[in-house]
PDB file of N, CA and C in Angstrom:
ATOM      1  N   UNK P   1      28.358  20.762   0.721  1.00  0.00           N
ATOM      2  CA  UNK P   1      29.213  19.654   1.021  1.00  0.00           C
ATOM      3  C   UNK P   1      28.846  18.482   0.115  1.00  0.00           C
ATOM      4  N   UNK P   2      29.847  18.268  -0.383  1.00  0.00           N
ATOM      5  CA  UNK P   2      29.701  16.322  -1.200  1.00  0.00           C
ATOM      6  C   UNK P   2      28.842  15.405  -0.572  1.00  0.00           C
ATOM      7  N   UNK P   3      27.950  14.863  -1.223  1.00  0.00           N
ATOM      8  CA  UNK P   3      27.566  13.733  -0.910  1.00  0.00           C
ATOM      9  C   UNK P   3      28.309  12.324  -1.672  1.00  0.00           C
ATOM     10  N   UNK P   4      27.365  11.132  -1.290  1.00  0.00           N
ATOM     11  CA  UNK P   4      28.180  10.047  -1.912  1.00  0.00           C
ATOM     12  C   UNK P   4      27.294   8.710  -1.494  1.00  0.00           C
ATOM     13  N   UNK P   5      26.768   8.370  -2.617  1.00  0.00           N
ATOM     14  CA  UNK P   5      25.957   6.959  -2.522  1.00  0.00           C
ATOM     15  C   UNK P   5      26.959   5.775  -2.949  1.00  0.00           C
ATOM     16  N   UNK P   6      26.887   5.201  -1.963  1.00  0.00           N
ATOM     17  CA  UNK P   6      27.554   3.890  -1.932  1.00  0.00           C
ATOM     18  C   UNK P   6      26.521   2.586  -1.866  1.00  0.00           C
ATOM     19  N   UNK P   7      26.807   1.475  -3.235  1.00  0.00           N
ATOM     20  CA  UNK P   7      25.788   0.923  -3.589  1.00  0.00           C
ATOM     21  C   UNK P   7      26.833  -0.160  -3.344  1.00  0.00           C
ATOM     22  N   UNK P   8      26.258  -1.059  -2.801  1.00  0.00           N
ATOM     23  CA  UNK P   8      26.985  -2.948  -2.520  1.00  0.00           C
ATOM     24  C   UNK P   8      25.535  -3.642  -3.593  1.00  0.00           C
ATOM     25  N   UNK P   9      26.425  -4.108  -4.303  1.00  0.00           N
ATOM     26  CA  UNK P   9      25.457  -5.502  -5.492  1.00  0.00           C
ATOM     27  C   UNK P   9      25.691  -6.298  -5.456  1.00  0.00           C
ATOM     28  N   UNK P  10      24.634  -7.787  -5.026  1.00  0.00           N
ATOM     29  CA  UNK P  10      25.143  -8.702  -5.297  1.00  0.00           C
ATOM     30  C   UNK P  10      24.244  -9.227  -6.535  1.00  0.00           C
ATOM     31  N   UNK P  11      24.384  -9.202  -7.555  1.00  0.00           N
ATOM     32  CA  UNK P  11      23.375  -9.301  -9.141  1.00  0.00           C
ATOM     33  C   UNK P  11      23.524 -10.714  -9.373  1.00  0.00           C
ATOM     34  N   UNK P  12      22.100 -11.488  -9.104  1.00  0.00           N
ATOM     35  CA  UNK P  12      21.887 -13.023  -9.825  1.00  0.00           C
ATOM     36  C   UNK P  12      21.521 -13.551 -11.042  1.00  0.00           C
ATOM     37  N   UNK P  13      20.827 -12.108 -11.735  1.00  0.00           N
ATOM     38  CA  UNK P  13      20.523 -11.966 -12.987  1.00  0.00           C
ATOM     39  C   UNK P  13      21.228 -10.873 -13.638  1.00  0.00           C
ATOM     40  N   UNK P  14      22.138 -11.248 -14.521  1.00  0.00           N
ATOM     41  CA  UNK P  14      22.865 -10.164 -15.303  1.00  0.00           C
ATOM     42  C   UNK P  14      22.341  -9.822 -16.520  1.00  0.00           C
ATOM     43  N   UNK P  15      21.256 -10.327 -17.417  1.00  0.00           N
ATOM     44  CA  UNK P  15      21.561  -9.637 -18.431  1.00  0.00           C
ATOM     45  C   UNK P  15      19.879  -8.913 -18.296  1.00  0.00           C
ATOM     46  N   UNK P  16      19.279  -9.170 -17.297  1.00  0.00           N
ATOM     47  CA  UNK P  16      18.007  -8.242 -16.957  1.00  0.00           C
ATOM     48  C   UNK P  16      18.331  -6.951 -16.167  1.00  0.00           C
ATOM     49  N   UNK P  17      19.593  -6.859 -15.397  1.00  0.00           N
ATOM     50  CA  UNK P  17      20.130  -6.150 -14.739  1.00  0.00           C
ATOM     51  C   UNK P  17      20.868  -5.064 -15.951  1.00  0.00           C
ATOM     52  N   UNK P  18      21.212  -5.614 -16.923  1.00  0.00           N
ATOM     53  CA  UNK P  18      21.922  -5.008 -17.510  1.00  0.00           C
ATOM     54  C   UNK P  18      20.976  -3.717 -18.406  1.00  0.00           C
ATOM     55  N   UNK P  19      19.866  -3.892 -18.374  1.00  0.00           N
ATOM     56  CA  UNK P  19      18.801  -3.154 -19.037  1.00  0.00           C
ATOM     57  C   UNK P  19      19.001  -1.725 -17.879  1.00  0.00           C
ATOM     58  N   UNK P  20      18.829  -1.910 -16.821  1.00  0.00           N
ATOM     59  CA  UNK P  20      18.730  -0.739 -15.377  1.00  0.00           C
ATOM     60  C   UNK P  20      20.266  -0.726 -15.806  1.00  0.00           C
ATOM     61  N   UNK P  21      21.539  -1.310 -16.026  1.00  0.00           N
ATOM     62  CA  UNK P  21      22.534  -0.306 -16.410  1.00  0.00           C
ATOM     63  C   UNK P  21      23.090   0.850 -17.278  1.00  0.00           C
ATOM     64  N   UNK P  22      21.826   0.103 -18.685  1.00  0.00           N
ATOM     65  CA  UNK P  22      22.058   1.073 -19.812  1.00  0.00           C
ATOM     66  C   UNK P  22      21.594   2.454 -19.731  1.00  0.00           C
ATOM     67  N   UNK P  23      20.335   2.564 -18.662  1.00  0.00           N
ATOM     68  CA  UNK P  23      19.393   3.708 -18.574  1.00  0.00           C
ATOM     69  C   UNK P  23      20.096   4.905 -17.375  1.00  0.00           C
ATOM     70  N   UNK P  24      20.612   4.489 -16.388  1.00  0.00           N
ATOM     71  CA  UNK P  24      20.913   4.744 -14.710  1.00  0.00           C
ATOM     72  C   UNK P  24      21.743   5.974 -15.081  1.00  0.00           C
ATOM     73  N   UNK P  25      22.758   5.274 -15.850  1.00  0.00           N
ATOM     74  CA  UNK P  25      24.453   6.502 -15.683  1.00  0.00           C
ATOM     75  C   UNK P  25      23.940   8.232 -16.554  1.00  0.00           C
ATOM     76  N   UNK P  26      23.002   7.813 -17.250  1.00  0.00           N
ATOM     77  CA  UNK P  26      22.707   8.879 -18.204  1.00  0.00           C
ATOM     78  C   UNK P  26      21.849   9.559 -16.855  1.00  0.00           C
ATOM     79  N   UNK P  27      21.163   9.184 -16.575  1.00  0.00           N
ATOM     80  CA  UNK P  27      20.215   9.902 -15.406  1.00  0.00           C
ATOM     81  C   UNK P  27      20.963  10.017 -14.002  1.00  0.00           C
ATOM     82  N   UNK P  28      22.183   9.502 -13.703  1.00  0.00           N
ATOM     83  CA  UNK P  28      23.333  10.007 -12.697  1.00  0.00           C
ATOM     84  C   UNK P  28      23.797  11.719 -13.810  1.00  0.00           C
ATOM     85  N   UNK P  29      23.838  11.804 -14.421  1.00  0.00           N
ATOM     86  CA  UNK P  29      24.937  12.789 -15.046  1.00  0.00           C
ATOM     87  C   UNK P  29      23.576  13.623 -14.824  1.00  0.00           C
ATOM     88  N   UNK P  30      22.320  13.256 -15.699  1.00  0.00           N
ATOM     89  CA  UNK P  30      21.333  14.464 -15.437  1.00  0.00           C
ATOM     90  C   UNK P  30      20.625  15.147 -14.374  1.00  0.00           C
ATOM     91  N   UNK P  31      21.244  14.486 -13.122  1.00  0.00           N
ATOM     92  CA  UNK P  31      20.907  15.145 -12.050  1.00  0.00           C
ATOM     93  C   UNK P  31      22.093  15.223 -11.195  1.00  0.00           C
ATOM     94  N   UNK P  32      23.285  15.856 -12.016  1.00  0.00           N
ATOM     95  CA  UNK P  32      24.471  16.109 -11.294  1.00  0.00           C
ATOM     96  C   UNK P  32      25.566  15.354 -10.527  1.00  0.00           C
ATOM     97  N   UNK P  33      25.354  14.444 -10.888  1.00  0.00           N
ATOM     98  CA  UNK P  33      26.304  13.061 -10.279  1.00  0.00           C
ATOM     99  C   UNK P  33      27.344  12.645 -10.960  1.00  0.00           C
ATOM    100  N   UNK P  34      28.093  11.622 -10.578  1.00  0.00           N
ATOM    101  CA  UNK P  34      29.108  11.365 -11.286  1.00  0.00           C
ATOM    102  C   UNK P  34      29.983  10.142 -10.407  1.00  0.00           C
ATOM    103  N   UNK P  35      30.143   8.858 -11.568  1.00  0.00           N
ATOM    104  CA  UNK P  35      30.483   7.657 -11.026  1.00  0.00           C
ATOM    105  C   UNK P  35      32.008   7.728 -10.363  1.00  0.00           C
ATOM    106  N   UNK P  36      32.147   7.207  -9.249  1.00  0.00           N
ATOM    107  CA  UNK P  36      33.860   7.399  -8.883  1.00  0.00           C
ATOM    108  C   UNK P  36      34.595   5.803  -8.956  1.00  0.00           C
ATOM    109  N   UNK P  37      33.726   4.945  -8.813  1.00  0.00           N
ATOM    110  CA  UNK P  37      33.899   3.460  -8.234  1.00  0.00           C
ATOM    111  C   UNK P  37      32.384   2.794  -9.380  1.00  0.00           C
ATOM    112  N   UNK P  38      33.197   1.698  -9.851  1.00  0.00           N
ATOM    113  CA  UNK P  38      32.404   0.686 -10.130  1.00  0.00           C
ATOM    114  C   UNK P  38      32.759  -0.775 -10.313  1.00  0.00           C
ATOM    115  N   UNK P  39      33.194  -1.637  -9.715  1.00  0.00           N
ATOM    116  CA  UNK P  39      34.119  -2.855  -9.256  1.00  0.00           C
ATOM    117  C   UNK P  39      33.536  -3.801  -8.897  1.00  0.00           C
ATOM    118  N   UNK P  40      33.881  -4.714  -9.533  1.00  0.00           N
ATOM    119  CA  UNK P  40      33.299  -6.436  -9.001  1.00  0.00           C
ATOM    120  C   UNK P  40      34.290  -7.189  -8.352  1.00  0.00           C
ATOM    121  N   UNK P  41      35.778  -6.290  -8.448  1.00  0.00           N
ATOM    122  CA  UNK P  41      36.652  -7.002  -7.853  1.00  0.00           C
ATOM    123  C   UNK P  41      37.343  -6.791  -6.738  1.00  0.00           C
ATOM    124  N   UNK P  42      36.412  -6.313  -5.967  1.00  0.00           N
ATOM    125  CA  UNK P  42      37.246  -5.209  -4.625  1.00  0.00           C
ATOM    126  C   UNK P  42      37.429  -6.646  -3.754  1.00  0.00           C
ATOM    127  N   UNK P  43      38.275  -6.025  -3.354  1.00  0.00           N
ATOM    128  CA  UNK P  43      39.070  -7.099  -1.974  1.00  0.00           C
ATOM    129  C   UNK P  43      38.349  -6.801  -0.482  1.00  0.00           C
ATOM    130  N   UNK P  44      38.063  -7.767   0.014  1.00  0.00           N
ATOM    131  CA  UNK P  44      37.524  -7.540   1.468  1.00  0.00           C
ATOM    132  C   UNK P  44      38.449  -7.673   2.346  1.00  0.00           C
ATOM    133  N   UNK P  45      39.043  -6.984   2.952  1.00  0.00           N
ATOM    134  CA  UNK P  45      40.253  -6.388   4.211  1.00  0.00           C
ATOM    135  C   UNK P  45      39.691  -6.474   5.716  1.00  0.00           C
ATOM    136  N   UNK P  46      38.292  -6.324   6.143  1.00  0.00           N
ATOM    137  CA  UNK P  46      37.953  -6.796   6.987  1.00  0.00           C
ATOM    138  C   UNK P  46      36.374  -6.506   6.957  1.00  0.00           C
ATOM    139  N   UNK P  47      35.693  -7.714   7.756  1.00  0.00           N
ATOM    140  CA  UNK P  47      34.639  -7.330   7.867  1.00  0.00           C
ATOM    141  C   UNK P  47      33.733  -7.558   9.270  1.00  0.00           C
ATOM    142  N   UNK P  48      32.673  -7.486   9.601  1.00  0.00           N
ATOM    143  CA  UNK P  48      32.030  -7.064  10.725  1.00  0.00           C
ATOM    144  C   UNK P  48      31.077  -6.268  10.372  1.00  0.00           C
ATOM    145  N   UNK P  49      30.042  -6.713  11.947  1.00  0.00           N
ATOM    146  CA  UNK P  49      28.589  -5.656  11.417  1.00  0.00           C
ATOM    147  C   UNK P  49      27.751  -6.135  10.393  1.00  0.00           C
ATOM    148  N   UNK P  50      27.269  -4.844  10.005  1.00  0.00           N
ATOM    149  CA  UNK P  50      25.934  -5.238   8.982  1.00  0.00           C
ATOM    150  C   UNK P  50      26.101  -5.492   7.930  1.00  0.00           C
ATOM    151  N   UNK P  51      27.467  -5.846   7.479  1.00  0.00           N
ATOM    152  CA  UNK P  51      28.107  -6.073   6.065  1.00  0.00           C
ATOM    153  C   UNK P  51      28.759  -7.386   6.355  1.00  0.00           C
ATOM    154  N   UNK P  52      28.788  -7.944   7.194  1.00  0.00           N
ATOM    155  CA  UNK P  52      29.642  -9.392   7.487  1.00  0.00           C
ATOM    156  C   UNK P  52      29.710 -10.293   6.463  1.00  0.00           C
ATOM    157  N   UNK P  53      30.524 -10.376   5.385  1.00  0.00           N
ATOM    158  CA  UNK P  53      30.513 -10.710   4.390  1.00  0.00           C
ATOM    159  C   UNK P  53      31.420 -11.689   4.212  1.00  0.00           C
ATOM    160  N   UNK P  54      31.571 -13.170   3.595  1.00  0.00           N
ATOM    161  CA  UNK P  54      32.551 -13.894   3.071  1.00  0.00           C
ATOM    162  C   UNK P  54      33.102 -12.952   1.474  1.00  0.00           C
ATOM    163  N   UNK P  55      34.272 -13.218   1.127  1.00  0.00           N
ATOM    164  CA  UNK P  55      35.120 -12.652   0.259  1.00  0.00           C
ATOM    165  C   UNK P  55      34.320 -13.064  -0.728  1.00  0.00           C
ATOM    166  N   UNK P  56      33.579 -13.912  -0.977  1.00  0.00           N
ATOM    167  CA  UNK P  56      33.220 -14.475  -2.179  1.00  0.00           C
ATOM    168  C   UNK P  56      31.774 -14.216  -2.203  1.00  0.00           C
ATOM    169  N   UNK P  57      31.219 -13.350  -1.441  1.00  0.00           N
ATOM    170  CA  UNK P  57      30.009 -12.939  -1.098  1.00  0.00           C
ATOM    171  C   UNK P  57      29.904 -11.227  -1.729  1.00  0.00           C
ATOM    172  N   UNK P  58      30.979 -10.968  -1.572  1.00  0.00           N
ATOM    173  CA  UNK P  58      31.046  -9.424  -1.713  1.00  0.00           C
ATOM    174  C   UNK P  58      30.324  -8.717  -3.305  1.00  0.00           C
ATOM    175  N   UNK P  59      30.037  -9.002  -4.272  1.00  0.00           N
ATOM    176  CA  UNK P  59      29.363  -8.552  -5.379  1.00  0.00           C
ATOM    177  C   UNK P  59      30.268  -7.302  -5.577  1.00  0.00           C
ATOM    178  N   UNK P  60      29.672  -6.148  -6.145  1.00  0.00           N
ATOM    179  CA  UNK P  60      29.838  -5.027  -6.796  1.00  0.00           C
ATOM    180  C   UNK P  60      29.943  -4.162  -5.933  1.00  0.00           C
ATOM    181  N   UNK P  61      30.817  -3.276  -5.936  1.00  0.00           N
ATOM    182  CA  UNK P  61      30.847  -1.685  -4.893  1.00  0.00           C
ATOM    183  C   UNK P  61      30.844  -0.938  -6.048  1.00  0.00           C
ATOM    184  N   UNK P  62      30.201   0.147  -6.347  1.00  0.00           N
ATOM    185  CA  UNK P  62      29.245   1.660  -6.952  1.00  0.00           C
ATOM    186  C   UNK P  62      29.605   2.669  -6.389  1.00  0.00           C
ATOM    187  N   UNK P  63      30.520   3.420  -6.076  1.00  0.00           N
ATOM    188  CA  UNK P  63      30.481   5.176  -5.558  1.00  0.00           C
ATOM    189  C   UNK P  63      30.263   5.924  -6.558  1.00  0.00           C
ATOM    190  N   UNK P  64      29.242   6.837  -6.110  1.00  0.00           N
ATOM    191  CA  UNK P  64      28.797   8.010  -7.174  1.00  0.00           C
ATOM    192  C   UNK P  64      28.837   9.190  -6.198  1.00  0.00           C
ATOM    193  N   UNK P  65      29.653  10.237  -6.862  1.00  0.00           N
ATOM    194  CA  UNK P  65      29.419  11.681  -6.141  1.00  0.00           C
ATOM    195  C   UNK P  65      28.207  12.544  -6.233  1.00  0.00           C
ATOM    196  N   UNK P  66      28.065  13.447  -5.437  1.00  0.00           N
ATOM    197  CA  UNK P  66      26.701  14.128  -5.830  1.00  0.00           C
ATOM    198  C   UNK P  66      27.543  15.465  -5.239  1.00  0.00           C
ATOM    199  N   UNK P  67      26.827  16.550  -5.653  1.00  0.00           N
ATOM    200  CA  UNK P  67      26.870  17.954  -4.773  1.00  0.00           C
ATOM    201  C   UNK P  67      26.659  18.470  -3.760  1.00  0.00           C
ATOM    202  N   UNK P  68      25.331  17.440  -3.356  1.00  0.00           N
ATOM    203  CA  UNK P  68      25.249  17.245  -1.793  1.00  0.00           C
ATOM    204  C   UNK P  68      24.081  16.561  -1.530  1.00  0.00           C
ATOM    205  N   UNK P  69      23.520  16.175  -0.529  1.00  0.00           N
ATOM    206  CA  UNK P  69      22.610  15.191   0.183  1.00  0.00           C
ATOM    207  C   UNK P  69      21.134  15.557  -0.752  1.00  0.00           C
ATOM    208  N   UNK P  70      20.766  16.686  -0.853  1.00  0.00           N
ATOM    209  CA  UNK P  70      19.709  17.175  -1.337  1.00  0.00           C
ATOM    210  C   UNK P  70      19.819  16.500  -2.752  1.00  0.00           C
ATOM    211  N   UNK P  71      20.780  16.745  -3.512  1.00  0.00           N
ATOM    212  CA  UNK P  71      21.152  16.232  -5.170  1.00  0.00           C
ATOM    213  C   UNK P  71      20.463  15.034  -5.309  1.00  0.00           C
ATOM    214  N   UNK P  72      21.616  14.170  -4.226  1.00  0.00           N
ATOM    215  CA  UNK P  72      21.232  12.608  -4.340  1.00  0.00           C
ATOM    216  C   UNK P  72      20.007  12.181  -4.058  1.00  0.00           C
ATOM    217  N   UNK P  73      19.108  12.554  -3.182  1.00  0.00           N
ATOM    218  CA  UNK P  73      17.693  12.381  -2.952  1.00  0.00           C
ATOM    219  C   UNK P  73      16.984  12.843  -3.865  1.00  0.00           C
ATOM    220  N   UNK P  74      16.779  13.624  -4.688  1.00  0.00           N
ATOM    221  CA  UNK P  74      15.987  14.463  -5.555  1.00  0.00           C
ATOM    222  C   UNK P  74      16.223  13.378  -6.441  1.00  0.00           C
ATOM    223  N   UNK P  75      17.790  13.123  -7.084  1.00  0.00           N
ATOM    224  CA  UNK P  75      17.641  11.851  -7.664  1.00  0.00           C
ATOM    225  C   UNK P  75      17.086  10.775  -7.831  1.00  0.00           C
ATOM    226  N   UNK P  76      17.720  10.086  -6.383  1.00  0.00           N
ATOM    227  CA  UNK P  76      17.096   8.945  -5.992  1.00  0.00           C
ATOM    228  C   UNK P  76      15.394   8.847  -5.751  1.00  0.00           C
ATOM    229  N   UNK P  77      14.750   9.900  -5.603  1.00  0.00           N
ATOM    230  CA  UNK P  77      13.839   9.320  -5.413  1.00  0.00           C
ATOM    231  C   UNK P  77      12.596  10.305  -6.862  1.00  0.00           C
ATOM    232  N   UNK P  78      13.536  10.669  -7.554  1.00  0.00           N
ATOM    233  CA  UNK P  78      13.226  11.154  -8.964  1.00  0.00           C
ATOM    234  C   UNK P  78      12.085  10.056  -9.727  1.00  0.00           C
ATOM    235  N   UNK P  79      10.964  10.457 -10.502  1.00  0.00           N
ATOM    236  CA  UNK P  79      10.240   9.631 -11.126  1.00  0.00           C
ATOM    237  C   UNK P  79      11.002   8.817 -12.203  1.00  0.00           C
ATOM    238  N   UNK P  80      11.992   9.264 -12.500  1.00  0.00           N
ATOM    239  CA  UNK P  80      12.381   9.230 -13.887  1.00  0.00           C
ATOM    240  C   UNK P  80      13.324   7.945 -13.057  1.00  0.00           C
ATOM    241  N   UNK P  81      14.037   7.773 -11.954  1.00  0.00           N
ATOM    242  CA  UNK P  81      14.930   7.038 -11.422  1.00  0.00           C
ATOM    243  C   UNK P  81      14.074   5.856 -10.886  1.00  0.00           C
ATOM    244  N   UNK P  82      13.062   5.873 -10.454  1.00  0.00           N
ATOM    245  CA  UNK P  82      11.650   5.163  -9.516  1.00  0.00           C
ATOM    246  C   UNK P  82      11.443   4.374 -11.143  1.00  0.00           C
ATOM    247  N   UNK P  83      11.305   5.331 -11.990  1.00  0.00           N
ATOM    248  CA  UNK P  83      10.794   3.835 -13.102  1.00  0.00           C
ATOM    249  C   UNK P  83      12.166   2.806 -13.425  1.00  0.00           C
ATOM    250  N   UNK P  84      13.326   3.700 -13.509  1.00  0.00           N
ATOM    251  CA  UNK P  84      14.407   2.558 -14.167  1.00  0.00           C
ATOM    252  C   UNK P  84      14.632   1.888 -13.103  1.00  0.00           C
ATOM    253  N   UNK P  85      14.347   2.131 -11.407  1.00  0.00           N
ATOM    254  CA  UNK P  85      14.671   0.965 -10.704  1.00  0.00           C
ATOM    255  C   UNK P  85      13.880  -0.151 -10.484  1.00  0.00           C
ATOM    256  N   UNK P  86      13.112   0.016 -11.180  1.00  0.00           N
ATOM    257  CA  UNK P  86      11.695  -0.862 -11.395  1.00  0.00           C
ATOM    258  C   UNK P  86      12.777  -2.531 -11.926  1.00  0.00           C
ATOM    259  N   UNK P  87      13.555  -1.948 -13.055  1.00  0.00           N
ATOM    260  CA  UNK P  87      14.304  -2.782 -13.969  1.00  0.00           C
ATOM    261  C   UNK P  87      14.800  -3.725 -13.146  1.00  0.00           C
ATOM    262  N   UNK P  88      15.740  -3.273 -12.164  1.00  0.00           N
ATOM    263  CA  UNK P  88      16.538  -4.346 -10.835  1.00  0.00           C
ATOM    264  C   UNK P  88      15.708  -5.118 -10.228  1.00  0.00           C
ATOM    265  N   UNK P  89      14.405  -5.140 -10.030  1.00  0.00           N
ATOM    266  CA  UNK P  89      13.531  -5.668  -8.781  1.00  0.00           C
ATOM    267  C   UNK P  89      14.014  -7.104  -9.498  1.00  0.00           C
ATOM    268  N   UNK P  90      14.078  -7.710  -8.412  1.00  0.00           N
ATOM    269  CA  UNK P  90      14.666  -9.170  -8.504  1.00  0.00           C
ATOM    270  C   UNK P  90      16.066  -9.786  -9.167  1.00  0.00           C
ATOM    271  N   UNK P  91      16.568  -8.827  -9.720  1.00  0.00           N
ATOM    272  CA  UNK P  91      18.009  -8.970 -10.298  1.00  0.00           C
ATOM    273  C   UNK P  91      19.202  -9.332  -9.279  1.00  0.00           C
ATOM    274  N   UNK P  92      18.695  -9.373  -7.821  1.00  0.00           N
ATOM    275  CA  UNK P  92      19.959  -9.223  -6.643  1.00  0.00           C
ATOM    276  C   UNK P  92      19.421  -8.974  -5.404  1.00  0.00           C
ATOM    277  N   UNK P  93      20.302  -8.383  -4.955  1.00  0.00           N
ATOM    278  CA  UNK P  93      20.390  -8.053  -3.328  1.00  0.00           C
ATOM    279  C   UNK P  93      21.128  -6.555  -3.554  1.00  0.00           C
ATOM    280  N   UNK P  94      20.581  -5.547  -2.778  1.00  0.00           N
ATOM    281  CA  UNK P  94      21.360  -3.914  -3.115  1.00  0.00           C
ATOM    282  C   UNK P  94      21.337  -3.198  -1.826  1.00  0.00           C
ATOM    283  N   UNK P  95      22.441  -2.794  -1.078  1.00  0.00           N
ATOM    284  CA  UNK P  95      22.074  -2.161   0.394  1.00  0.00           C
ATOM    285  C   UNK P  95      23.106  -0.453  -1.002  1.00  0.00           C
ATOM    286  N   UNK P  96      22.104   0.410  -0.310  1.00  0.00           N
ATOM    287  CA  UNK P  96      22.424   1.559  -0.322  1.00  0.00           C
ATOM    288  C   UNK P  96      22.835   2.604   0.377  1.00  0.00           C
ATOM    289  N   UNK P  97      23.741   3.210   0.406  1.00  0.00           N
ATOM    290  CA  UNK P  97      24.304   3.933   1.682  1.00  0.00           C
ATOM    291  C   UNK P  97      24.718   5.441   1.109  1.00  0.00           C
ATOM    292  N   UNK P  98      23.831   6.491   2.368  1.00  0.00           N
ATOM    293  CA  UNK P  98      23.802   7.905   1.386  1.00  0.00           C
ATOM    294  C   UNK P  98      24.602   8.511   2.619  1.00  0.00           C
ATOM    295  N   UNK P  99      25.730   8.760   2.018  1.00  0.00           N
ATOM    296  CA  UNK P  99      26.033   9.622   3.026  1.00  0.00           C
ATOM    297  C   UNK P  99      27.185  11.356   2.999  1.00  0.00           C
ATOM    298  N   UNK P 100      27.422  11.983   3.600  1.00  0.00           N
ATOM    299  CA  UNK P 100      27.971  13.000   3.156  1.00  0.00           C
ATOM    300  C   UNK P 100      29.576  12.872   2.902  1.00  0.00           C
ATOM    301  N   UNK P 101      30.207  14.002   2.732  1.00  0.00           N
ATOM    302  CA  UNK P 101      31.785  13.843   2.416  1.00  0.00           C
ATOM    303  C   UNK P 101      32.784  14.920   3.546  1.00  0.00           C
ATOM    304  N   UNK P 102      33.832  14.830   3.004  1.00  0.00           N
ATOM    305  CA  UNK P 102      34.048  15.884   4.247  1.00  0.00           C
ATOM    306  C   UNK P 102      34.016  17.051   4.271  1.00  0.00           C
TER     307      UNK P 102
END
């Protein structure tokens, strides 16, 4: 079954951030992934909960597919992924959300 990491960004530093962008997508493809969503301009339609967000709060939405839950973890918590996220530490705010498909 599909998985699917859903990444919310809100990035305060862009062009240190931009270093963890050049490296990331190449190492999404090498462990079977593949970007579906990458948008700074998504519209907020409603909100509530743990995302309670003003419109102008909302940053970046990220969907990346995976093959399944196992993929994305092996990824995510891949050495090779652990060093390039090193790059982001302090670039933002990032809630990550792993979850399956149907």
């Amino acid at each position: 079954m599909s998985a699917y990491l859903i990444i919310h960004a809100k990035v305060t530093d862009w062009p240190t951030f931009s270093q963890y962008t050049q490296l990331v997508p190449e190492l999404v493809r090498q462990f079977g992934g593949e970007y579906l969503v990458m948008d700074s301009n998504a519209d907020l339609l409603e909100k509530a909960g743990f995302m309670a967000l003003e419109a102008s709060e909302l940053g970046s939405i990220v969907v990346s597919k995976w093959p399944d839950v196992d993929a994305a973890k092996t990824f995510w918590h891949s050495a090779q992924y652990q060093q390039a996220k090193q790059l982001r530490q302090g670039c933002g705010e990032f809630n990550v959300i792993l979850t399956n498909g149907l």
